[in-house]
XYZ file of C-alpha atoms in Angstrom:
63
model
C 0.000 0.000 0.000
C 1.479 3.337 -1.028
C 0.220 6.534 0.555
C 1.600 9.924 -0.365
C 2.440 12.201 2.491
C 4.040 11.475 5.801
C 5.214 7.978 6.727
C 3.382 8.405 10.024
C 0.087 8.964 8.205
C 0.713 5.856 6.119
C 1.357 3.855 9.293
C -1.904 5.066 10.868
C -3.885 4.157 7.759
C -2.295 0.711 7.575
C -2.933 0.042 11.268
C -6.550 1.104 10.866
C -6.988 -1.226 7.901
C -5.399 -4.137 9.759
C -7.605 -3.497 12.804
C -10.731 -3.406 10.653
C -9.644 -6.605 8.879
C -9.067 -8.317 12.220
C -12.509 -7.362 13.525
C -14.270 -8.380 10.323
C -12.345 -11.649 10.104
C -13.441 -12.604 13.607
C -17.083 -11.996 12.642
C -16.543 -13.948 9.419
C -15.086 -16.951 11.243
C -18.018 -16.934 13.672
C -20.419 -17.060 10.721
C -21.875 -13.640 11.479
C -20.886 -12.105 8.123
C -20.083 -13.384 4.646
C -16.801 -13.086 2.786
C -18.558 -10.715 0.389
C -19.591 -8.441 3.251
C -16.059 -8.545 4.688
C -14.700 -7.487 1.296
C -17.317 -4.774 0.855
C -16.501 -3.242 4.241
C -12.811 -3.144 3.304
C -13.549 -1.589 -0.087
C -12.124 -4.520 -2.048
C -13.525 -7.306 -4.230
C -14.260 -10.782 -2.902
C -11.339 -12.113 -4.952
C -9.026 -9.539 -3.379
C -10.322 -10.524 0.062
C -9.511 -14.186 -0.606
C -5.992 -13.216 -1.712
C -5.554 -10.928 1.314
C -6.578 -13.680 3.740
C -4.388 -16.280 2.034
C -1.388 -13.898 2.177
C -1.839 -13.743 5.940
C -2.276 -17.502 6.317
C -5.923 -17.109 7.310
C -8.776 -19.419 6.353
C -10.964 -18.259 3.481
C -14.016 -20.276 4.534
C -16.000 -20.247 7.738
C -17.411 -23.763 7.500
């Protein structure tokens, strides 16, 4: 992720994204939300969400 401006701002944005991902992933694993909803809330496609989860070694299904 590349953000123009201060490195500190970029760090805050990245931390916020990671926190949001963590919260959504927990809900996803508990079956409270779908992968599509997780992706929508992050502003990415479902395919991007699958790739993002796989990159982090996280499960892409909640079955």
